PDB file of C-alpha atoms and ligand atoms in Angstrom:
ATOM      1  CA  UNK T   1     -75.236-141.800 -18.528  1.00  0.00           C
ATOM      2  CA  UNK T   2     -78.636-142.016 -20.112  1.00  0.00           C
ATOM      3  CA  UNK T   3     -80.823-144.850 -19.408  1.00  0.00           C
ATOM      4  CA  UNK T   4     -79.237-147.472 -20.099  1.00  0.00           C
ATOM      5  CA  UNK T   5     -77.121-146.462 -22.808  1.00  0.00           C
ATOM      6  CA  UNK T   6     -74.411-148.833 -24.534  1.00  0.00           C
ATOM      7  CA  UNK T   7     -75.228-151.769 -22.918  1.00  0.00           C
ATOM      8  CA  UNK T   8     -75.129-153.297 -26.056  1.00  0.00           C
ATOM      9  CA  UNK T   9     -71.441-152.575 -26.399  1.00  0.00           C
ATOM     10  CA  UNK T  10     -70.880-155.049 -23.387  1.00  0.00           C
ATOM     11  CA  UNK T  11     -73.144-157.604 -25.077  1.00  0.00           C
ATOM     12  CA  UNK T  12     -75.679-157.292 -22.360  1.00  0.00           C
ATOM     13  CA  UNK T  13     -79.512-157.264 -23.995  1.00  0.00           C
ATOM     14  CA  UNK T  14     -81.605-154.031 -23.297  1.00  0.00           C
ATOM     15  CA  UNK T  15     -85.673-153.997 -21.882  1.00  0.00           C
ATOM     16  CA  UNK T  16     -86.487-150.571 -22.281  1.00  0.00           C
ATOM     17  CA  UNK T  17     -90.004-151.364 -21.412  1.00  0.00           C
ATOM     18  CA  UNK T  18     -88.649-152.743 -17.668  1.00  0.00           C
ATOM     19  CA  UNK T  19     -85.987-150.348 -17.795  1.00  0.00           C
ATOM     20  CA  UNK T  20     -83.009-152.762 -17.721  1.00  0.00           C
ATOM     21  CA  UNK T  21     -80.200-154.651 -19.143  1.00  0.00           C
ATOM     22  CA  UNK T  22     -78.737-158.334 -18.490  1.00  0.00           C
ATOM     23  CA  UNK T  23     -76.181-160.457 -19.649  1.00  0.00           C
ATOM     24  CA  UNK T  24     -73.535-163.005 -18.781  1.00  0.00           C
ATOM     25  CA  UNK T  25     -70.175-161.542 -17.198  1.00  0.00           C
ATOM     26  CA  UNK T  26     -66.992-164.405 -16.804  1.00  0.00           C
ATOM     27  CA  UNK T  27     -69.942-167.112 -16.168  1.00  0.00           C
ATOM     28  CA  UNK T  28     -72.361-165.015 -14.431  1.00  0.00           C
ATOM     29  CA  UNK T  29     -75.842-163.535 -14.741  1.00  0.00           C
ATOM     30  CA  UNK T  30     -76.219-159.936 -13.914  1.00  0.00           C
ATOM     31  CA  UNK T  31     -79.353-157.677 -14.509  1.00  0.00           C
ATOM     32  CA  UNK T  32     -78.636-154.192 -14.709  1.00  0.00           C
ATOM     33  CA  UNK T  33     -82.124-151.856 -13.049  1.00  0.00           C
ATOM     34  CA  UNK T  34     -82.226-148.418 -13.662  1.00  0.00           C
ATOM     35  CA  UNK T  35     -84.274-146.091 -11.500  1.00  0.00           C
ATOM     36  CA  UNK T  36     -84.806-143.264 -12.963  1.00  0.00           C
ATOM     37  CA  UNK T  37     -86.622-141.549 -10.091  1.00  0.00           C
ATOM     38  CA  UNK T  38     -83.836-141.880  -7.572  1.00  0.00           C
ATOM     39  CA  UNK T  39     -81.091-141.210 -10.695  1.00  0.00           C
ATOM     40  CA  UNK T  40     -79.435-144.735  -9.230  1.00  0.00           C
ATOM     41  CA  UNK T  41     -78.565-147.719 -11.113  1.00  0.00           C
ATOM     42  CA  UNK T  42     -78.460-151.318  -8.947  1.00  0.00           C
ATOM     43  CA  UNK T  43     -76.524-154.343 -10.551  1.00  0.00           C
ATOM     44  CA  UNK T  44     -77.301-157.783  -9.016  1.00  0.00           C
ATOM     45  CA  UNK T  45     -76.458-161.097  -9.669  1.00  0.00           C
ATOM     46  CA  UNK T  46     -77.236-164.363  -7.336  1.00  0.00           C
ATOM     47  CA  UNK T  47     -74.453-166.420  -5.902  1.00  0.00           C
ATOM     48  CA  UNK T  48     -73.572-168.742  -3.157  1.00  0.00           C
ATOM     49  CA  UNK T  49     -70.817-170.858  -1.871  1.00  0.00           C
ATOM     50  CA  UNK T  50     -70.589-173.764   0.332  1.00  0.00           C
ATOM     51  CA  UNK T  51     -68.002-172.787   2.625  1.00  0.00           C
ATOM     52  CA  UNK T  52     -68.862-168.525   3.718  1.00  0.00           C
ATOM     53  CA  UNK T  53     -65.975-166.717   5.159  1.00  0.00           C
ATOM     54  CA  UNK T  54     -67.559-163.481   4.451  1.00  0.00           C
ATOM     55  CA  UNK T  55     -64.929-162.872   1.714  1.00  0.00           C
ATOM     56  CA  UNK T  56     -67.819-161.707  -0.803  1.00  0.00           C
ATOM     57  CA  UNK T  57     -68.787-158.779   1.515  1.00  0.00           C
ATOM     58  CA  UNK T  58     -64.895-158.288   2.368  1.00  0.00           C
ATOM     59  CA  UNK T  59     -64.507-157.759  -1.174  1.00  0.00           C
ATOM     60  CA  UNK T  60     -67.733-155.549  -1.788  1.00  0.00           C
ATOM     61  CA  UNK T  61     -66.592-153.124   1.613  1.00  0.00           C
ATOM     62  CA  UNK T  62     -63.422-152.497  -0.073  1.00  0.00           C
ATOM     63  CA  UNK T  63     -64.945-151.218  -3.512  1.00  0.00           C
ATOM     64  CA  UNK T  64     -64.779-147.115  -3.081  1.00  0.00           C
ATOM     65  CA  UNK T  65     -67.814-145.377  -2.469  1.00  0.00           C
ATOM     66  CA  UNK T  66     -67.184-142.561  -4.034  1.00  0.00           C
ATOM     67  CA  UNK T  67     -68.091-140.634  -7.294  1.00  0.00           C
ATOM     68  CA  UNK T  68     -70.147-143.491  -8.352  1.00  0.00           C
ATOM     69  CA  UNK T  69     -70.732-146.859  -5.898  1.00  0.00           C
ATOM     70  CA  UNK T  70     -73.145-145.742  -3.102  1.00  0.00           C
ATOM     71  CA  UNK T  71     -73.697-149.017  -1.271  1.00  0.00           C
ATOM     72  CA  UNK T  72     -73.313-152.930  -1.530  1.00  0.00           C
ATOM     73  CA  UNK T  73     -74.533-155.788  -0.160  1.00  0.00           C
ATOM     74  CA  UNK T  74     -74.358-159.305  -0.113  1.00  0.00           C
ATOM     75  CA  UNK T  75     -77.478-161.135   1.708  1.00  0.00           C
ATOM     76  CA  UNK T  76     -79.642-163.874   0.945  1.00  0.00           C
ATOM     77  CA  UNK T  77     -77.583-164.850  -1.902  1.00  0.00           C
ATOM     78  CA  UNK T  78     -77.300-161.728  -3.303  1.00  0.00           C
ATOM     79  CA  UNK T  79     -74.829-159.885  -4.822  1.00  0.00           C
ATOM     80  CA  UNK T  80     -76.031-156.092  -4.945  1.00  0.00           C
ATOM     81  CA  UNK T  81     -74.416-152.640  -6.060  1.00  0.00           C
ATOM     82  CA  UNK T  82     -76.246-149.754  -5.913  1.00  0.00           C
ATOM     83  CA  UNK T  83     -74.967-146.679  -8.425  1.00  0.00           C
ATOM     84  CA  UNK T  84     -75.123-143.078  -8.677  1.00  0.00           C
ATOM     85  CA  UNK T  85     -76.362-142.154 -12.229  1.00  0.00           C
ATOM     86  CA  UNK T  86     -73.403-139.373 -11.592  1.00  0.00           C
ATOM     87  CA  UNK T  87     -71.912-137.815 -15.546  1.00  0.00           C
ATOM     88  CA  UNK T  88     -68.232-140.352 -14.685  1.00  0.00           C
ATOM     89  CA  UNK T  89     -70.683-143.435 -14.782  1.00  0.00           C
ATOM     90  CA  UNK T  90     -70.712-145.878 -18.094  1.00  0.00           C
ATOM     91  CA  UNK T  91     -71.010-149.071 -19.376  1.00  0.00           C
ATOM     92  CA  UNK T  92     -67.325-149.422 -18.361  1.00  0.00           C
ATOM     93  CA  UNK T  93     -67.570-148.658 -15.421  1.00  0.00           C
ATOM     94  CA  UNK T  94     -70.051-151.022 -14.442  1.00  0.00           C
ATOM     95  CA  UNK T  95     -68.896-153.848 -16.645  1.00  0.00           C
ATOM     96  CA  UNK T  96     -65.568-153.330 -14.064  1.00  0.00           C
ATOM     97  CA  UNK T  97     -67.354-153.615 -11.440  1.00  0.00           C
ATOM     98  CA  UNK T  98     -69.051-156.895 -12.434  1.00  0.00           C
ATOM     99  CA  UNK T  99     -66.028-158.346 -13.612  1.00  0.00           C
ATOM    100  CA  UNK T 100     -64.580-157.933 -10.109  1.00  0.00           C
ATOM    101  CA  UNK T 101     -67.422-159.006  -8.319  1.00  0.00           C
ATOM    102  CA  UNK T 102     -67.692-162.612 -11.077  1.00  0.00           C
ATOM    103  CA  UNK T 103     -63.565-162.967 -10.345  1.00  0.00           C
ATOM    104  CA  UNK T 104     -64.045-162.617  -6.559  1.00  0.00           C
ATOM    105  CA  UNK T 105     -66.758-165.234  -6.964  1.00  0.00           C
ATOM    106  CA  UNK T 106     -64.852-168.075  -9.225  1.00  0.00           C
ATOM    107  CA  UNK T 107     -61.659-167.461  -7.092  1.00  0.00           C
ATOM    108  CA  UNK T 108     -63.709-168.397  -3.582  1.00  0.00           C
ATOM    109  CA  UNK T 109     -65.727-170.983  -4.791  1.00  0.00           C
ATOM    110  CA  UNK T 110     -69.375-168.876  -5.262  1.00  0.00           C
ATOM    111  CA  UNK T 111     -71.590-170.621  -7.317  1.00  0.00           C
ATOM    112  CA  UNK T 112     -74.734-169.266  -9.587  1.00  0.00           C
ATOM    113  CA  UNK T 113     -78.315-170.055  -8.181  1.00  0.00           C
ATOM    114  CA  UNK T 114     -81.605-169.178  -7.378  1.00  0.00           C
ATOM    115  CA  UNK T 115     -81.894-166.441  -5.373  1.00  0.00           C
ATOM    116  CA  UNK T 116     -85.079-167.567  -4.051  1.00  0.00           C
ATOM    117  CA  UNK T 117     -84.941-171.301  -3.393  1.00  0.00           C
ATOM    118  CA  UNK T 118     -80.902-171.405  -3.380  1.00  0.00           C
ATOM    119  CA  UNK T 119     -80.887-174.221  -5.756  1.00  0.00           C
ATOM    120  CA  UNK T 120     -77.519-174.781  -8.496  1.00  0.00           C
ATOM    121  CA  UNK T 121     -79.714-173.964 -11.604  1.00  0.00           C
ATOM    122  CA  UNK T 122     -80.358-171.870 -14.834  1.00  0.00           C
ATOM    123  CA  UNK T 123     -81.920-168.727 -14.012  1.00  0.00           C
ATOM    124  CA  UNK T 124     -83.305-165.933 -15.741  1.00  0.00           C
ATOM    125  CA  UNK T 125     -83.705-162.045 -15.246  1.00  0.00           C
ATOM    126  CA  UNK T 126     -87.434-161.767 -14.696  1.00  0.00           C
ATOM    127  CA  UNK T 127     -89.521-158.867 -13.526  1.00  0.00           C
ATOM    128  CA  UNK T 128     -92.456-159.737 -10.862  1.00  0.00           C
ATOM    129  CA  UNK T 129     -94.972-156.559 -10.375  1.00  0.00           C
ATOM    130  CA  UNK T 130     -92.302-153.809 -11.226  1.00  0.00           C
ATOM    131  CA  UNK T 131     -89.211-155.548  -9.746  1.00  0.00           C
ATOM    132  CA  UNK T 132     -86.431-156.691 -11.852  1.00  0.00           C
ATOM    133  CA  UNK T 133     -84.961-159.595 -10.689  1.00  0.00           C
ATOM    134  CA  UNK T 134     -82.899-163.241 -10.791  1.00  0.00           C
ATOM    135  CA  UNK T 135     -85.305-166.267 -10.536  1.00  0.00           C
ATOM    136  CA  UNK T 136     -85.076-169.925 -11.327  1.00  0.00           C
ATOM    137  CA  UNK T 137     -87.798-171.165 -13.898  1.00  0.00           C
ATOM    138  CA  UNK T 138     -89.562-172.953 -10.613  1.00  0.00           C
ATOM    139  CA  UNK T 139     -89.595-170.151  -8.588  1.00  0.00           C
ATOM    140  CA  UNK T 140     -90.543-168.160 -11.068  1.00  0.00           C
ATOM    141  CA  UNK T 141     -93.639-170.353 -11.977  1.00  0.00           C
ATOM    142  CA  UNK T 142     -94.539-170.254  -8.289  1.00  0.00           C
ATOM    143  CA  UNK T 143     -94.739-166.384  -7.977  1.00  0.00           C
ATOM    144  CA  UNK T 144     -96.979-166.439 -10.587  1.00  0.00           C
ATOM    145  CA  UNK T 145     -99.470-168.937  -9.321  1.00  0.00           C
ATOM    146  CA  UNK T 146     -99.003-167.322  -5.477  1.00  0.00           C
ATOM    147  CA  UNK T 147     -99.803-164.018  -7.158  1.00  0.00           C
ATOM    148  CA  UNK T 148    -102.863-162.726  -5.954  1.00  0.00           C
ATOM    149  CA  UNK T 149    -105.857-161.685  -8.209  1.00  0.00           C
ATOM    150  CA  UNK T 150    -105.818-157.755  -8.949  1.00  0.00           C
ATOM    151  CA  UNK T 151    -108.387-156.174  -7.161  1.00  0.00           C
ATOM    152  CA  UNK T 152    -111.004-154.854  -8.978  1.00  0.00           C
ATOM    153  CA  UNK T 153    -111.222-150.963  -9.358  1.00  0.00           C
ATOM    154  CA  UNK T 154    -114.720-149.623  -7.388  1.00  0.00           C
ATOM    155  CA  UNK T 155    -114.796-146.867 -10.175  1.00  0.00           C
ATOM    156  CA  UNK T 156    -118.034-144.817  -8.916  1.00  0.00           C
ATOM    157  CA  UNK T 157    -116.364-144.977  -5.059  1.00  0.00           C
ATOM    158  CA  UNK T 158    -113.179-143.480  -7.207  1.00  0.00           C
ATOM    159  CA  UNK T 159    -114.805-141.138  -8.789  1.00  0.00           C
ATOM    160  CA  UNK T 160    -116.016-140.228  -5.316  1.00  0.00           C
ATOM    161  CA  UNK T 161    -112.719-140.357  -4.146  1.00  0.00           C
ATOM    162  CA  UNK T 162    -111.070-138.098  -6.347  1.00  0.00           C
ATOM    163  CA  UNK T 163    -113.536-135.304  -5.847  1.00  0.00           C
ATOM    164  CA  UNK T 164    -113.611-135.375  -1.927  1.00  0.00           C
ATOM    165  CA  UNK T 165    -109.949-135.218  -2.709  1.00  0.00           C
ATOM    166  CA  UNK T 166    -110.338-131.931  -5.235  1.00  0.00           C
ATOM    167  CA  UNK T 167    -112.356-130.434  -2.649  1.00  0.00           C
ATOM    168  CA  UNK T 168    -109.286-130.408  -0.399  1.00  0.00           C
ATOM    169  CA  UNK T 169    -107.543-129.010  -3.142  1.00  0.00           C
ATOM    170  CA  UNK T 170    -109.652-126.266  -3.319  1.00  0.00           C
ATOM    171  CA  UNK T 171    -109.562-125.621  -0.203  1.00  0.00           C
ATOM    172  CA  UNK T 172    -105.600-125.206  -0.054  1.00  0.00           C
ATOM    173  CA  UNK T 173    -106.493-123.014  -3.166  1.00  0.00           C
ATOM    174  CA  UNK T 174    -108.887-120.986  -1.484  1.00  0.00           C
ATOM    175  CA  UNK T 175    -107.140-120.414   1.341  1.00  0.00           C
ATOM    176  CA  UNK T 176    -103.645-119.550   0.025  1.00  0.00           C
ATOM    177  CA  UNK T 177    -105.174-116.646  -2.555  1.00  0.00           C
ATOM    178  CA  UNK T 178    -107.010-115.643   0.480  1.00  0.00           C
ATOM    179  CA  UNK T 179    -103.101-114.787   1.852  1.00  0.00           C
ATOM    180  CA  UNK T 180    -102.265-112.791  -1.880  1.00  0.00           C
ATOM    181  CA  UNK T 181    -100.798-115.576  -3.736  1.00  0.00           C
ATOM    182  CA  UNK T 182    -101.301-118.115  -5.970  1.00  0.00           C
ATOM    183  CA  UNK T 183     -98.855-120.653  -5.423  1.00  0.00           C
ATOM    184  CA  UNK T 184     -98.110-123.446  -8.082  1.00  0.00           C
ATOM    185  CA  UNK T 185     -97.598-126.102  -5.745  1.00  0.00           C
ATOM    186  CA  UNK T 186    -101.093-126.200  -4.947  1.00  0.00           C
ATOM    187  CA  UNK T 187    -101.868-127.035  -8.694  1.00  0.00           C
ATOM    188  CA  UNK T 188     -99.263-130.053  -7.352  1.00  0.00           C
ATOM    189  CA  UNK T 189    -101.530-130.490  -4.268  1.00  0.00           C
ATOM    190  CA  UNK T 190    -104.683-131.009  -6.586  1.00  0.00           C
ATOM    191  CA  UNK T 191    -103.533-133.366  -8.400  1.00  0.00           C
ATOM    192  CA  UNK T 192    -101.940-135.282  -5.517  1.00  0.00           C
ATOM    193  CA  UNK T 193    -105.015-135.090  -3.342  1.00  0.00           C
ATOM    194  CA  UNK T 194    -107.319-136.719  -6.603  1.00  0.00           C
ATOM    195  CA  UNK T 195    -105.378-139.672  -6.948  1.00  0.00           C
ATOM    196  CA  UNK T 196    -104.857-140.698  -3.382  1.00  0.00           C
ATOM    197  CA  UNK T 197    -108.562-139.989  -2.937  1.00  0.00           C
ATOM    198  CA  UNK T 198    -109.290-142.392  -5.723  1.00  0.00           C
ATOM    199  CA  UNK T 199    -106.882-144.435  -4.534  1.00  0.00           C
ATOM    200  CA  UNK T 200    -108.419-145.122  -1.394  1.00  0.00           C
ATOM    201  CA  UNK T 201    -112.142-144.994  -2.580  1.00  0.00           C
ATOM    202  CA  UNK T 202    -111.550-147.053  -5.325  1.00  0.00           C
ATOM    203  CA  UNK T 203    -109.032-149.557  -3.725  1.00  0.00           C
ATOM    204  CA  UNK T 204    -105.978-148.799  -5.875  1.00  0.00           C
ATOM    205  CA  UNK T 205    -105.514-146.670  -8.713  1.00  0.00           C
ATOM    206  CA  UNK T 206    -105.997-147.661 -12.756  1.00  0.00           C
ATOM    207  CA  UNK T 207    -105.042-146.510 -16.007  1.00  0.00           C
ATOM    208  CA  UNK T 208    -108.695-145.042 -16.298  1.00  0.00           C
ATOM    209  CA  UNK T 209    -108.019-143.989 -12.939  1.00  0.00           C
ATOM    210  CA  UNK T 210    -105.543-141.462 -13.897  1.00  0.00           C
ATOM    211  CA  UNK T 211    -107.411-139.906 -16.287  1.00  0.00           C
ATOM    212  CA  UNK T 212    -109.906-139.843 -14.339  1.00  0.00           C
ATOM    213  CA  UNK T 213    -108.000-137.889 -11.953  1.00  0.00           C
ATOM    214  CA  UNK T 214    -105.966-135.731 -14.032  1.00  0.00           C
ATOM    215  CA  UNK T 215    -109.813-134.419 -15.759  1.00  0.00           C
ATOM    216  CA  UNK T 216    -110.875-133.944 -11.969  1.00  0.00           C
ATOM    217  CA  UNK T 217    -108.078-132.077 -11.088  1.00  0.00           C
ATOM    218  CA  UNK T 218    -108.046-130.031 -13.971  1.00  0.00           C
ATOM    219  CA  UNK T 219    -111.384-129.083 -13.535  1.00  0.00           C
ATOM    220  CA  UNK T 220    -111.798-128.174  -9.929  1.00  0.00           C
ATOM    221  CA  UNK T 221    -108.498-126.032 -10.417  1.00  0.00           C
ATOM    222  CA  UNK T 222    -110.964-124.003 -12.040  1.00  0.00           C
ATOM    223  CA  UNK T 223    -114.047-124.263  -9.678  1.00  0.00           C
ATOM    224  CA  UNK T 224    -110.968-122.883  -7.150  1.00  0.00           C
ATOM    225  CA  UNK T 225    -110.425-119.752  -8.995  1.00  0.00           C
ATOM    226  CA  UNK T 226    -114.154-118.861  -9.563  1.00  0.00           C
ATOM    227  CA  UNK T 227    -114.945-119.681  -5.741  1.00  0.00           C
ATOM    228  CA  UNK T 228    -111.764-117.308  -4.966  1.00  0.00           C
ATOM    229  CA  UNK T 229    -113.326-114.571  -7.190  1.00  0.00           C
ATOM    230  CA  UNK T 230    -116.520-115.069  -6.052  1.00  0.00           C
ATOM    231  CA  UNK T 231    -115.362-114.354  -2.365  1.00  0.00           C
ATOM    232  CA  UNK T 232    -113.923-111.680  -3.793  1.00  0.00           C
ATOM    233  CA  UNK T 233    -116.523-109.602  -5.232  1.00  0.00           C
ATOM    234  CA  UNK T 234    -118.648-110.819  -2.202  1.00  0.00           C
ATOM    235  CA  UNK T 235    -116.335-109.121   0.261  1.00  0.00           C
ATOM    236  CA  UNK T 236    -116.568-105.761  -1.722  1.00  0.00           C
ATOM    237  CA  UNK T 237    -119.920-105.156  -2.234  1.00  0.00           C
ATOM    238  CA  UNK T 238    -120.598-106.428   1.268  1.00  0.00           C
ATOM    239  CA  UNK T 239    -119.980-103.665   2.550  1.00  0.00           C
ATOM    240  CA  UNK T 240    -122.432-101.244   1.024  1.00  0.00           C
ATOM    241  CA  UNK T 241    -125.045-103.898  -0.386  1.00  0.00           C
ATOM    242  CA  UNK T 242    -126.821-106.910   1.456  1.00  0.00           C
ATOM    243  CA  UNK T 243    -125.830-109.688  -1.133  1.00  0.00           C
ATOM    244  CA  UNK T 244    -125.068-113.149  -0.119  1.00  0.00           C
ATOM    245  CA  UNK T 245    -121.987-115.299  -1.682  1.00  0.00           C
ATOM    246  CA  UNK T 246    -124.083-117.265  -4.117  1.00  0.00           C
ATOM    247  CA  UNK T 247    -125.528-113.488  -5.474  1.00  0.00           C
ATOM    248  CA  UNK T 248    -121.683-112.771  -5.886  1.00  0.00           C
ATOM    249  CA  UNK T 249    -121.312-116.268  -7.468  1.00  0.00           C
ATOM    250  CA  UNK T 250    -124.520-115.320  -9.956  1.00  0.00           C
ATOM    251  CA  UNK T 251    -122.891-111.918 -11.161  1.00  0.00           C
ATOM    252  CA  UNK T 252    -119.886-113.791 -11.835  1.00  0.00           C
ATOM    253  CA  UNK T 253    -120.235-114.053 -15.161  1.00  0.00           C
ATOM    254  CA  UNK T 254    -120.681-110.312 -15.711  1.00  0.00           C
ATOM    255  CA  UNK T 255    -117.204-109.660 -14.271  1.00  0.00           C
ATOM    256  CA  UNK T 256    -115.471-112.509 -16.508  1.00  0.00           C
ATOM    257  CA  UNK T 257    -116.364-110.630 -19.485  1.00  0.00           C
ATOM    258  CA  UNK T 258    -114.433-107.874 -18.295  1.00  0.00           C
ATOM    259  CA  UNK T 259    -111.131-107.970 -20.115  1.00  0.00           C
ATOM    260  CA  UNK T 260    -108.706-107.165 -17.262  1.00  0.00           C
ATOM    261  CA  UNK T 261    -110.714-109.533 -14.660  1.00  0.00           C
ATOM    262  CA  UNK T 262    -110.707-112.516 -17.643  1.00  0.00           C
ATOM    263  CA  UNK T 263    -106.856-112.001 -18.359  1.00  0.00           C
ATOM    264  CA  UNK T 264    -106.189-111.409 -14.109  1.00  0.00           C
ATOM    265  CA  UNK T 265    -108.221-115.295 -13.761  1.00  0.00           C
ATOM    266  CA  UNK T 266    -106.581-116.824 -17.058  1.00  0.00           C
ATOM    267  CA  UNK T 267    -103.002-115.915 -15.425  1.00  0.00           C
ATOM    268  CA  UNK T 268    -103.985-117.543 -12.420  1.00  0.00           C
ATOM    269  CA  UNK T 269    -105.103-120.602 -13.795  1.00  0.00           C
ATOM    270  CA  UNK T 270    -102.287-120.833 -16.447  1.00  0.00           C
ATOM    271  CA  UNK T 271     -99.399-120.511 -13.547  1.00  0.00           C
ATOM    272  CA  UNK T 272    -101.740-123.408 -11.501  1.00  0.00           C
ATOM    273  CA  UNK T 273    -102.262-125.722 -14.434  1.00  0.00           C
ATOM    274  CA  UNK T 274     -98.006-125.123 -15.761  1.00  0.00           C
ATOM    275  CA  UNK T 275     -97.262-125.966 -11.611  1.00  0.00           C
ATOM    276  CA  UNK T 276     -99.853-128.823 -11.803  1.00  0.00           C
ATOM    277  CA  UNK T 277     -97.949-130.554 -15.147  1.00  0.00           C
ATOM    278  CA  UNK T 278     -94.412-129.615 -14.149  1.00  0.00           C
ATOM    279  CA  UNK T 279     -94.550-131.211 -10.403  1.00  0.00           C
ATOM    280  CA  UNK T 280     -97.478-133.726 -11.328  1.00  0.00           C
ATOM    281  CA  UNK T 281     -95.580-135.613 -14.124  1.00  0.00           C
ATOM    282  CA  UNK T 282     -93.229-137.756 -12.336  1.00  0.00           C
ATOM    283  CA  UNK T 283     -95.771-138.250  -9.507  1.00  0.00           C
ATOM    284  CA  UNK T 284     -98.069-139.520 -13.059  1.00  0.00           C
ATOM    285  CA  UNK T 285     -95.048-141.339 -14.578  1.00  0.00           C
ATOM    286  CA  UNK T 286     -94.715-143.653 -11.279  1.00  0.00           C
ATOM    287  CA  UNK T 287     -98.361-144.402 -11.360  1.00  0.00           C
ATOM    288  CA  UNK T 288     -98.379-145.308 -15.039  1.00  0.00           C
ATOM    289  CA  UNK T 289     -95.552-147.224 -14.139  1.00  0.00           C
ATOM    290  CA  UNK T 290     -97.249-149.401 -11.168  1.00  0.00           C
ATOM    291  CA  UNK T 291    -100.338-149.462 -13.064  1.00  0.00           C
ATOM    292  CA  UNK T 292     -98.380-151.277 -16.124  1.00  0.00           C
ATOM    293  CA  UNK T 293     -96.483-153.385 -13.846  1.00  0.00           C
ATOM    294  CA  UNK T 294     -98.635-154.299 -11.740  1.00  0.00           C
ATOM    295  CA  UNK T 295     -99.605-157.867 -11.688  1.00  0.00           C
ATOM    296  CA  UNK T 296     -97.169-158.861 -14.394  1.00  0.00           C
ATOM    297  CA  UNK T 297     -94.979-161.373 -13.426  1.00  0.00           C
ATOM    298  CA  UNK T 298     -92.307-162.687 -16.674  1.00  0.00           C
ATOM    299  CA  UNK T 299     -89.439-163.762 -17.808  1.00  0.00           C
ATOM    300  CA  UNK T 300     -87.222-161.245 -19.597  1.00  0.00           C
ATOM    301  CA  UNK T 301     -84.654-163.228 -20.873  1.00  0.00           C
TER     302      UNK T 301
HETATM  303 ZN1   ZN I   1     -85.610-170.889  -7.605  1.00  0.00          ZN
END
């Protein structure tokens, strides 16, 4: 199923922004969290009972785990289902599934609470730094005043960061032409080795930190190519001429405007840069994602 789609035809209410869905099944809150990474939905919903006999996680072992239920649990007072985003799944389907898990809990004697402090109250669905989840109004007013302060981004020591990073990227460039190909994946590799660079130069990464990044990247993907040419025009006139690499580098320009050597470098670049976007933009999406979750702890509904 698409994210989240129909959920309204259950009566549960959507957050597209915190990619889920909640709502009230026989009695009993459920949040819906879809993860679109790991193509898995997980349904929760917080319960407890005086007297456990371990019928709860009876009940949850027999559900199949088959086309679509790939694992339960029931700890802490927790009640969670973890789904396959597989083509059979739907609003049905999980509306089922929460209807059996709300009957198993009125017919044993469960009881709604607080995850968290295990108390008989109202609770909400809430989302605290990027996880959706059940919380009382106390609890949830006591994450938020235990949340530590964001750190603050060192953004020269990022900026640092991300190029000590490129320059491994270039590297891996370098040395895989150096073998006859140009690989995409090392357009991936660049972009990966910015961030965590700037990551751990800068102390964690921002939204100006993935721009930062990305232009870094982008740009040093470049510097690779010319240094690769550059080596290459070195090594052939080498051999009959006593020029050094930065000579080679200085004539560079020269062999650019040649029209086969421009098209050759812009066909490099274009497969490194279409590898770089292609495998970099879920790695990017995540980090977007942390960065606008992180440190924002609400209520939802
Ligand atoms: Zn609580």
């Amino acid at each position: 199923m698409k994210k989240l789609q129909g959920f309204e035809q259950i009566g549960f209410k959507i957050n597209k922004e915190h990619a889920c869905a909640y709502g009230v099944v026989e009695g009993y809150q459920f949040v819906v969290n879809f993860l679109p990474q790991q193509r898995q939905y997980t349904l929760m919903a917080t319960l407890k009972t005086e007297n456990e006999t371990g019928v709860m996680t009876q009940y949850l072992d027999s559900l199949d785990k088959g086309n679509i239920i790939n694992w339960t649990i029931y700890k802490d007072n927790a009640v969670i289902v973890n789904l396959k985003n597989h083509k059979e799944l739907d609003v049905y389907a999980m509306q089922k599934i929460m209807q059996g898990i709300a009957l198993t809990a009125t017919q044993n004697g469960y009881v709604q609470c607080c995850r968290h402090c295990g108390e008989e109250t109202t609770i909400y669905p809430v989302t605290v730094n990027g996880n959706i989840d059940l919380a009382c109004e106390k609890c949830l007013a006591e994450f938020t005043s235990q949340q530590p302060p964001i750190k603050e981004v060192n953004l020269p020591l990022g900026i640092v960061g991300a190029l000590i990073g490129s320059v491994i990227g270039v590297a891996v460039w370098i040395l895989i032409y150096q073998l006859g190909f140009v690989a995409g994946i090392t357009g991936f590799i660049m972009a990966v080795c910015c961030f965590k660079g700037y990551e751990m130069l800068g102390g964690r990464i921002d939204k100006k930190g993935v721009w930062i990044a990305i232009v870094i990247a982008v740009v040093m993907l470049a510097v690779a190519e010319m240094l690769c040419l550059g080596i290459e025009i070195h090594s052939l006139y080498s051999e009959y001429y006593d020029i050094s690499f930065f000579d080679a580098m200085s004539v560079l320009p020269t062999f650019l405007g040649e029209s086969e050597i421009i098209s050759a470098v812009l066909g490099d670049l274009a497969f490194g840069y279409v590898f770089m976007a292609v495998a970099s933009f879920s790695y990017i999406k995540n980090i977007q994602k942390r960065v606008n979750t992180e440190g924002v702890i609400e209520r939802l509904g």
